[in-house]
Short mmCIF file of C-alpha atoms in Angstrom, two decimals:
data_model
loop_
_atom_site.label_atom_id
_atom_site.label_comp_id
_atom_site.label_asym_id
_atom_site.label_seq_id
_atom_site.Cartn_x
_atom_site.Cartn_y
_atom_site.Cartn_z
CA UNK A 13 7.55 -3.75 19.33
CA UNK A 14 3.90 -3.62 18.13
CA UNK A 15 2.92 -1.09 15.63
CA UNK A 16 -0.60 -0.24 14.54
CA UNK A 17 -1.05 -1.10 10.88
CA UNK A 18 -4.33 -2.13 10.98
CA UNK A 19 -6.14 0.41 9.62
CA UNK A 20 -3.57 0.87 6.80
CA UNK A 21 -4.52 -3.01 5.93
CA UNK A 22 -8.39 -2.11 5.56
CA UNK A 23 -7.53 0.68 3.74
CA UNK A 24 -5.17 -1.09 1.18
CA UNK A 25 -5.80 -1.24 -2.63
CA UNK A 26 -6.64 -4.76 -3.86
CA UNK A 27 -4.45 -3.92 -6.86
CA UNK A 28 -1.66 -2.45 -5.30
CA UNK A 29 1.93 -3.79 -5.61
CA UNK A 30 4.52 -5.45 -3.12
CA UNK A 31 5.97 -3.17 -1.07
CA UNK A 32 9.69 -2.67 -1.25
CA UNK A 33 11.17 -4.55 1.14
CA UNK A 34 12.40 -1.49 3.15
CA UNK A 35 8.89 -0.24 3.65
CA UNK A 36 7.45 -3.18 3.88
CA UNK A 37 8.16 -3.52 8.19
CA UNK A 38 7.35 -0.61 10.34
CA UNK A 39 9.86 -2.36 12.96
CA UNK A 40 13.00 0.55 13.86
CA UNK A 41 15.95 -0.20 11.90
CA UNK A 42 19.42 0.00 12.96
CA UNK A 43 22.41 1.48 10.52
CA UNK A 44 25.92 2.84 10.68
CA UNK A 45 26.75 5.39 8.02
CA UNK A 46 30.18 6.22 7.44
CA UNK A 47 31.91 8.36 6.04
CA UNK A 48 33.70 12.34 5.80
CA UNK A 49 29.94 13.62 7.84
CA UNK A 50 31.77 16.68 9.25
CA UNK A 51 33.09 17.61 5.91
CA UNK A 52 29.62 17.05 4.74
CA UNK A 53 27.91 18.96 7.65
CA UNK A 54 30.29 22.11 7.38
CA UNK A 55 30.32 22.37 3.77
CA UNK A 56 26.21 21.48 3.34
CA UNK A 57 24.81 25.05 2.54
CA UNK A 58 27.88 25.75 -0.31
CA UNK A 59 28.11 22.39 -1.65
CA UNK A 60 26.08 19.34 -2.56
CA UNK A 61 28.79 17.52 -3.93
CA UNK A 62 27.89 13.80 -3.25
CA UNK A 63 31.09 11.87 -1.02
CA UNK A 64 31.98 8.10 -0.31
CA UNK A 65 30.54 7.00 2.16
CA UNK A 66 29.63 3.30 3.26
CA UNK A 67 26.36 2.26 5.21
CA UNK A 68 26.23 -1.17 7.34
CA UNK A 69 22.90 -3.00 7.99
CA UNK A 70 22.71 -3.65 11.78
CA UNK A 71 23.17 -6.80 13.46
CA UNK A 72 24.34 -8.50 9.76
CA UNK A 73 27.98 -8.19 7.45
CA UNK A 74 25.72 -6.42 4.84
CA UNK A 75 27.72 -3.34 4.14
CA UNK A 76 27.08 -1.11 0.54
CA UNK A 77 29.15 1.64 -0.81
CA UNK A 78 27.04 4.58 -0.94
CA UNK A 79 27.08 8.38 -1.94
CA UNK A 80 26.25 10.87 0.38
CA UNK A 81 24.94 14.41 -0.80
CA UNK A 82 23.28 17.20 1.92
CA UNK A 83 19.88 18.47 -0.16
CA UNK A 84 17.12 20.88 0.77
CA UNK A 85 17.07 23.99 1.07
CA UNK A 86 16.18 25.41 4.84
CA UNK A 87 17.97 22.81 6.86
CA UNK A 88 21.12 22.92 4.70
CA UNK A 89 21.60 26.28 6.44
CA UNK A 90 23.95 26.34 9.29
CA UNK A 91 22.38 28.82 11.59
CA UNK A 92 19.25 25.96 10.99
CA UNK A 93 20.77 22.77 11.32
CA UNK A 94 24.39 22.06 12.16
CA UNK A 95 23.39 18.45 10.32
CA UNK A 96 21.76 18.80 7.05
CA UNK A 97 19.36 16.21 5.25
CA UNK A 98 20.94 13.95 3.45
CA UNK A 99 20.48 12.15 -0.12
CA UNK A 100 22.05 8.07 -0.07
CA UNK A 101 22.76 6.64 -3.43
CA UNK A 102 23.63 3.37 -4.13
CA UNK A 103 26.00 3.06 -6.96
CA UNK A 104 25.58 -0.71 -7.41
CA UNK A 105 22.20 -1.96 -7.51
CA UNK A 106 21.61 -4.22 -4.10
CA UNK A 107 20.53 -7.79 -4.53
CA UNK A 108 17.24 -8.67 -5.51
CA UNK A 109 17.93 -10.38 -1.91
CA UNK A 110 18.65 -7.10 0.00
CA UNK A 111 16.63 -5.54 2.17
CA UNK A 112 17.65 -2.32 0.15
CA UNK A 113 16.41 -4.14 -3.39
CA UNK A 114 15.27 -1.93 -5.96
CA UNK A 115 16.59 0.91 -4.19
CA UNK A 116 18.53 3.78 -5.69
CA UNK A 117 18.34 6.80 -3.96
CA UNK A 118 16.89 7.57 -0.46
CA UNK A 119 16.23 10.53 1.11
CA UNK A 120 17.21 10.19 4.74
CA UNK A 121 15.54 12.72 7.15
CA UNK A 122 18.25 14.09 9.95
CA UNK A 123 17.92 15.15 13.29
CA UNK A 124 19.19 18.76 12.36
CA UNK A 125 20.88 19.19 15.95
CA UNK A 126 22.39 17.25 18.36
CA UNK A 127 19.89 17.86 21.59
CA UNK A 128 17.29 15.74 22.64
CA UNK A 129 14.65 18.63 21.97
CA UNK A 130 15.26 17.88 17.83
CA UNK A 131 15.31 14.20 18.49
CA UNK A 132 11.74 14.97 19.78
CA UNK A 133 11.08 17.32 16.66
CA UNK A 134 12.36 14.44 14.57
CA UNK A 135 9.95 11.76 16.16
CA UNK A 136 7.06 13.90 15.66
CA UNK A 137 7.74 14.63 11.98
CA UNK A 138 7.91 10.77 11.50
CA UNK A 139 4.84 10.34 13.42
CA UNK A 140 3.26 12.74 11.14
CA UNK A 141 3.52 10.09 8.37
CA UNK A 142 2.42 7.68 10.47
CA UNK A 143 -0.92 9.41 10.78
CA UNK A 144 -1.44 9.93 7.32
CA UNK A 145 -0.39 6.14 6.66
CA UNK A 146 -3.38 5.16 9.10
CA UNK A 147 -5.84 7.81 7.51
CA UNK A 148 -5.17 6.71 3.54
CA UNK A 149 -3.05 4.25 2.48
CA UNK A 150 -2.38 6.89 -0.53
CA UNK A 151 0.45 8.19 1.50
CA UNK A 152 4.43 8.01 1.67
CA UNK A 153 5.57 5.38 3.86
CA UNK A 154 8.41 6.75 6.46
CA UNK A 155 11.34 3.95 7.89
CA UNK A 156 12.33 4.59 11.47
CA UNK A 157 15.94 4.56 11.77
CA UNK A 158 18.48 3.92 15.10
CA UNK A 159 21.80 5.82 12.80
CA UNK A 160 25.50 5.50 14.21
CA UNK A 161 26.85 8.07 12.34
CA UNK A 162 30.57 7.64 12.05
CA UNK A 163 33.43 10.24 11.08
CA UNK A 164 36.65 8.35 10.73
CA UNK A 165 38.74 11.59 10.35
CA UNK A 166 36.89 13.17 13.53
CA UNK A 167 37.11 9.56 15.02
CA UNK A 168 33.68 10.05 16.87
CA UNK A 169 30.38 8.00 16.89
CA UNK A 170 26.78 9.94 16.95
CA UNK A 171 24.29 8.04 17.53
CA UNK A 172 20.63 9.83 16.19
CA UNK A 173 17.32 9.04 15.35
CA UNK A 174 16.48 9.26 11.47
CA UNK A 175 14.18 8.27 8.89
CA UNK A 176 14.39 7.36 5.10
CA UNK A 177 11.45 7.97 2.97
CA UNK A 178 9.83 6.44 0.39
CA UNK A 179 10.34 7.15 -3.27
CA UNK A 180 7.56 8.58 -4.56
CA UNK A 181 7.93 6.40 -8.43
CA UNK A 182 7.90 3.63 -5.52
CA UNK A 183 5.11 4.63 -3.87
CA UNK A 184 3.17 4.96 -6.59
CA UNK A 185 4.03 1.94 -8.21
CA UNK A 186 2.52 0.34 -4.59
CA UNK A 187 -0.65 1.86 -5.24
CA UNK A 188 -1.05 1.11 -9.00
CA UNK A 189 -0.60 4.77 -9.92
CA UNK A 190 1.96 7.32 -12.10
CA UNK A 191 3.61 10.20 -11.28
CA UNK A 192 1.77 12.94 -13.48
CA UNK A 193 3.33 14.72 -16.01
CA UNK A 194 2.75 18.78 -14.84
CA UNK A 195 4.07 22.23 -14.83
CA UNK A 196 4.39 24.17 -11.87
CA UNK A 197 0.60 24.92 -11.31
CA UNK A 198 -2.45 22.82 -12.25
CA UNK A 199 -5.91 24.17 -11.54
CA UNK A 200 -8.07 23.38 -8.41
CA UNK A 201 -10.47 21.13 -10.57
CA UNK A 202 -7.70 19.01 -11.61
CA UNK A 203 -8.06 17.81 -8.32
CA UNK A 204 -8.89 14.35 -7.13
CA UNK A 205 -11.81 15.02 -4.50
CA UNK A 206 -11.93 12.32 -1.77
CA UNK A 207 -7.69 12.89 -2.03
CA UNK A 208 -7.46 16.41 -1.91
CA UNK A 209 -10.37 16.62 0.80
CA UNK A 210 -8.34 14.21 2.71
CA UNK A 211 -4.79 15.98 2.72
CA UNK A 212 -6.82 19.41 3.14
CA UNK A 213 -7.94 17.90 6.82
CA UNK A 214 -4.75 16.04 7.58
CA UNK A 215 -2.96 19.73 6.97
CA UNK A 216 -5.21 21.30 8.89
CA UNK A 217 -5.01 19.02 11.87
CA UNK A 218 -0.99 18.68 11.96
CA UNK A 219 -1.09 22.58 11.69
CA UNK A 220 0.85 22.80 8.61
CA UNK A 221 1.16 25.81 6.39
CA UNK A 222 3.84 25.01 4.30
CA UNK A 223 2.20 22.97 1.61
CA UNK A 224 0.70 23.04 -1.99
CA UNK A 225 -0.73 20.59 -4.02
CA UNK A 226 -1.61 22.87 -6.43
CA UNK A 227 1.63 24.73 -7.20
CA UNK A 228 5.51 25.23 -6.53
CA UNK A 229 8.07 27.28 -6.18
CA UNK A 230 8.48 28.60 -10.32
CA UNK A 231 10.88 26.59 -12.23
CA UNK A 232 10.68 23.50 -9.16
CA UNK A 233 7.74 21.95 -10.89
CA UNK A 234 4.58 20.96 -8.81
CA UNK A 235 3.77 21.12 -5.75
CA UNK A 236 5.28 22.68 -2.83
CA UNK A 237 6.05 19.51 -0.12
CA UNK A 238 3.83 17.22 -2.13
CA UNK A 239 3.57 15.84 -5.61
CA UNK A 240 0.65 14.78 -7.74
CA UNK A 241 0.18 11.11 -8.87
CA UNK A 242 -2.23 9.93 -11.74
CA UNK A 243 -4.67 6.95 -12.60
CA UNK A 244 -6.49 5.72 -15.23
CA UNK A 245 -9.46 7.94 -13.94
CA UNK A 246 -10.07 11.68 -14.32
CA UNK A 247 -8.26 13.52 -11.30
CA UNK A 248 -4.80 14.18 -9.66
CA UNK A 249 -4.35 12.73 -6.58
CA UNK A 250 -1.66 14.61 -4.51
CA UNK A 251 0.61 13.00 -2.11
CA UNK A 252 2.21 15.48 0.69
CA UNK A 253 5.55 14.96 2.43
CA UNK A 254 7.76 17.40 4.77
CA UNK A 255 6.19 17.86 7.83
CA UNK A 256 8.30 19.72 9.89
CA UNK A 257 6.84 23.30 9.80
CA UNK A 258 3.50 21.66 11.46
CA UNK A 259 2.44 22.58 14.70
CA UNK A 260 2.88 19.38 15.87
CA UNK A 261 6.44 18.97 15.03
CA UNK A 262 6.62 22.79 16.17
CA UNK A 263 10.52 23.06 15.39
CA UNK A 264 12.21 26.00 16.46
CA UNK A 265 13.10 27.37 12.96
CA UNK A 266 9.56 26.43 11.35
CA UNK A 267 8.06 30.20 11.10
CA UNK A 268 4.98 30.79 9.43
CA UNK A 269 4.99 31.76 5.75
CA UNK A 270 4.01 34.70 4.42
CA UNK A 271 0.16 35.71 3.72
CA UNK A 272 -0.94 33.91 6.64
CA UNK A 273 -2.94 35.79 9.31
CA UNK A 274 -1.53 33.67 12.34
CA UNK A 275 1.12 34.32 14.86
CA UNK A 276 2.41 30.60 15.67
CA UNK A 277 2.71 27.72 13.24
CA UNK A 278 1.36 26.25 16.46
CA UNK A 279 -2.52 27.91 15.18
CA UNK A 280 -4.27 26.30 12.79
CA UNK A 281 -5.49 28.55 9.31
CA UNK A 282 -7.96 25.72 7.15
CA UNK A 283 -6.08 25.71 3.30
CA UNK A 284 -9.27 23.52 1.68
CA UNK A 285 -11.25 24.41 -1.22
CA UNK A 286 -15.12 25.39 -0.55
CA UNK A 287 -15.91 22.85 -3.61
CA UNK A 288 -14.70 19.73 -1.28
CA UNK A 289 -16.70 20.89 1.36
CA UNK A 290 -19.12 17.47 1.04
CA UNK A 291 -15.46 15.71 0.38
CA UNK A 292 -14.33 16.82 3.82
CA UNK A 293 -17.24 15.85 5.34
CA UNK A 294 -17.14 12.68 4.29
CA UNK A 295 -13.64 11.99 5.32
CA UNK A 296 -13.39 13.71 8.77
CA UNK A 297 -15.59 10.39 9.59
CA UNK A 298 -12.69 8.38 8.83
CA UNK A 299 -10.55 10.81 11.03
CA UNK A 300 -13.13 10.30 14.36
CA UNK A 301 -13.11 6.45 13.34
CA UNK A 302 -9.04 6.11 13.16
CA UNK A 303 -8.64 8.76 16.65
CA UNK A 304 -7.42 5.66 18.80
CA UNK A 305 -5.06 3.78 16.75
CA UNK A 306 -3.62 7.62 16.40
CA UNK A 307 -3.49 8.37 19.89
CA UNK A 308 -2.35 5.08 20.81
CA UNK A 309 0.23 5.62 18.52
CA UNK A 310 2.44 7.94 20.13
CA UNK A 311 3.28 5.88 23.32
CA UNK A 312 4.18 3.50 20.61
CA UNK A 313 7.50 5.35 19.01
CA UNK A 314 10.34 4.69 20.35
CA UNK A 315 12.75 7.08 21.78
CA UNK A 316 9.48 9.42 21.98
CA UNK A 317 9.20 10.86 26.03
CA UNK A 318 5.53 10.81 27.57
CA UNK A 319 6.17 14.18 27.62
CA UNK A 320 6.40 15.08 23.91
CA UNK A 321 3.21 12.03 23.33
CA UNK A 322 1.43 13.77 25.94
CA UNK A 323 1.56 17.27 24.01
CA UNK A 324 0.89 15.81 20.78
CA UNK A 325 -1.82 13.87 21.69
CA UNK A 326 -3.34 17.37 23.38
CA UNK A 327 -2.28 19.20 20.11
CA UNK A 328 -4.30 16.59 18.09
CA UNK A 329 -7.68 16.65 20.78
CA UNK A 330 -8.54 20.15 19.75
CA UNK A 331 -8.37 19.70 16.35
CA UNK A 332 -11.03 16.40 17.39
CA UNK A 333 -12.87 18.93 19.02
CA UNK A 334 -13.44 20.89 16.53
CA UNK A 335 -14.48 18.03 14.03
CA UNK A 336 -16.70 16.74 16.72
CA UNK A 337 -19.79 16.75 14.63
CA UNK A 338 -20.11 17.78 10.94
CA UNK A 339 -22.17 21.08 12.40
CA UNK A 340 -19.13 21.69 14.25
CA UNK A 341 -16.55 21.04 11.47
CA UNK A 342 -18.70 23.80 9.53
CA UNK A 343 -18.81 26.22 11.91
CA UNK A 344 -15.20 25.77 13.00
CA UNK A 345 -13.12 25.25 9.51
CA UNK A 346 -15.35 25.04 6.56
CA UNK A 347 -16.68 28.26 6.86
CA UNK A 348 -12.68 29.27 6.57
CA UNK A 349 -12.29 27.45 3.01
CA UNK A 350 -10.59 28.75 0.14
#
């Protein structure tokens, strides 16, 4: 399978690190996890309590002990997901040979139900990174995963699409950067411009409400579904993950939050600052330039129906309407900034 990564490779920081070597292929991976995943399922919104578990690279011997924890918050609850998130730790350090080298923890994104529809929901999500991965290379990098998921008590198989994320001390490592040192709220000038202006427009395009990158929730640190990473040079560049309240992945719990003055999470409300205006402007050139690699990529996922491409890619045309020319992406979403 051919992905599109060529925009990501213009994009690329000269003075960026290697790439851990699970990040480093966009190519689907195959796993079996297994382990007590009923116990884990049932027990997720009560308990966090990490199990034994074991996970097996596909089509190779490699198998690793692991630990396997539920985390989150929303999808830990059972009337949201009958399968919750889960958290892999690997107690022993894989080889320096291992495709899972200089990894300790991974967060692995579920597909929160067993019907096709969050299958879908789950594709989308990951395709959310993927768009953001083609836009700025100043992103999280998302792993595609085939999962047998394997219950020896229940004695059952599932077989679901998943993804693992990247860590964001990896991540930032990749692109020469820290992770900053903050409370739970840093002001709006702390910003990094051309960043902020870019994850702004992405937001606004996926149709996702559910973000900060200037705050979180008190006590959690900052921000809400992203986090802030530093360089030698004045400005905090934020980094958002957790896509699934977006219009685009549209799941069936994602509802909007409170203070918006929209009906759907489906309708778009503009979250950018009036001070990147210019910022935006300057970027939603780079969003015109990378529209094809982004449309193309959705007949590229597998396991994704033309169906559920064909929507997205009709989601993602009006928001290309709209930043049709920079009069229009005045009229249409700077006049709504913050």
């Amino acid at each position: 399978m051919k992905w599109l990564i060529g925009a990501f490779t213009i994009l690329a920081t000269p003075a960026a690190a290697q790439t851990t070597p699970l990040f480093a292929s966009d190519e689907p991976l195959k796993l079996t996890i297994t382990g007590p995943l009923g116990d884990i399922a049932r027990t997720a919104e009560r308990s966090v309590e990490p199990r034994d578990a074991s996970l097996t690279l596909g089509g190779t011997a490699e198998t690793y002990p692991i630990k396997l924890a539920p985390r989150g918050i929303t999808r830990r609850k059972r009337e949201i997901c009958t399968f919750p998130p889960l958290r892999v730790e690997f107690p022993q350090k894989p080889a320096a040979t291992s495709l899972f080298a200089h990894q300790s923890r991974l967060k692995l994104v579920t597909h929160c139900r067993s019907s096709e529809d969050f299958q879908q929901h789950l594709l989308l999500e990951y395709s959310a990174y993927r768009i953001f991965n083609l836009i700025t290379p100043t992103s999280l990098k998302a792993r595609l995963l085939a999962v047998d998921y394997v219950d020896p008590q229940a004695k059952r198989t599932t077989s679901r699409w998943g993804m693992f994320l990247e860590d964001y001390d990896d991540a930032a490592h990749r692109l020469g950067l820290t992770r900053a040192n903050v409370g739970d709220r840093v002001a709006a000038n702390q910003l990094q411009a051309r960043q902020a202006a870019t994850v702004a427009l992405f937001q606004y395009m996926i149709g996702n409400l559910d973000w900060s990158m200037r705050a979180g929730p008190a006590g959690e640190g900052c921000c809400h579904n992203s986090r802030l990473l530093a360089a030698k040079t004045p400005g905090l560049i934020p980094v958002p993950y957790d896509f699934d309240y977006s219009g685009l992945v549209d799941a069936p719990y994602a509802a909007v939050p409170e203070g918006f003055k929209v009906e759907s999470v489906r309708e778009r409300s503009y979250q950018g600052y009036c001070w990147l205006n210019n910022d935006v402007i300057a970027v939603a050139a780079e969003f015109r330039a990378r529209r094809p690699a982004i449309n193309a990529l959705f007949g590229q996922i597998p396991g994704m129906t033309e169906r559920t491409a064909r929507n997205a890619v009709a989601y993602l045309n009006e928001f290309y309407a709209e930043i049709a020319t920079d009069d229009s992406l005045r009229s249409k979403i700077l006049k709504q900034c913050l």
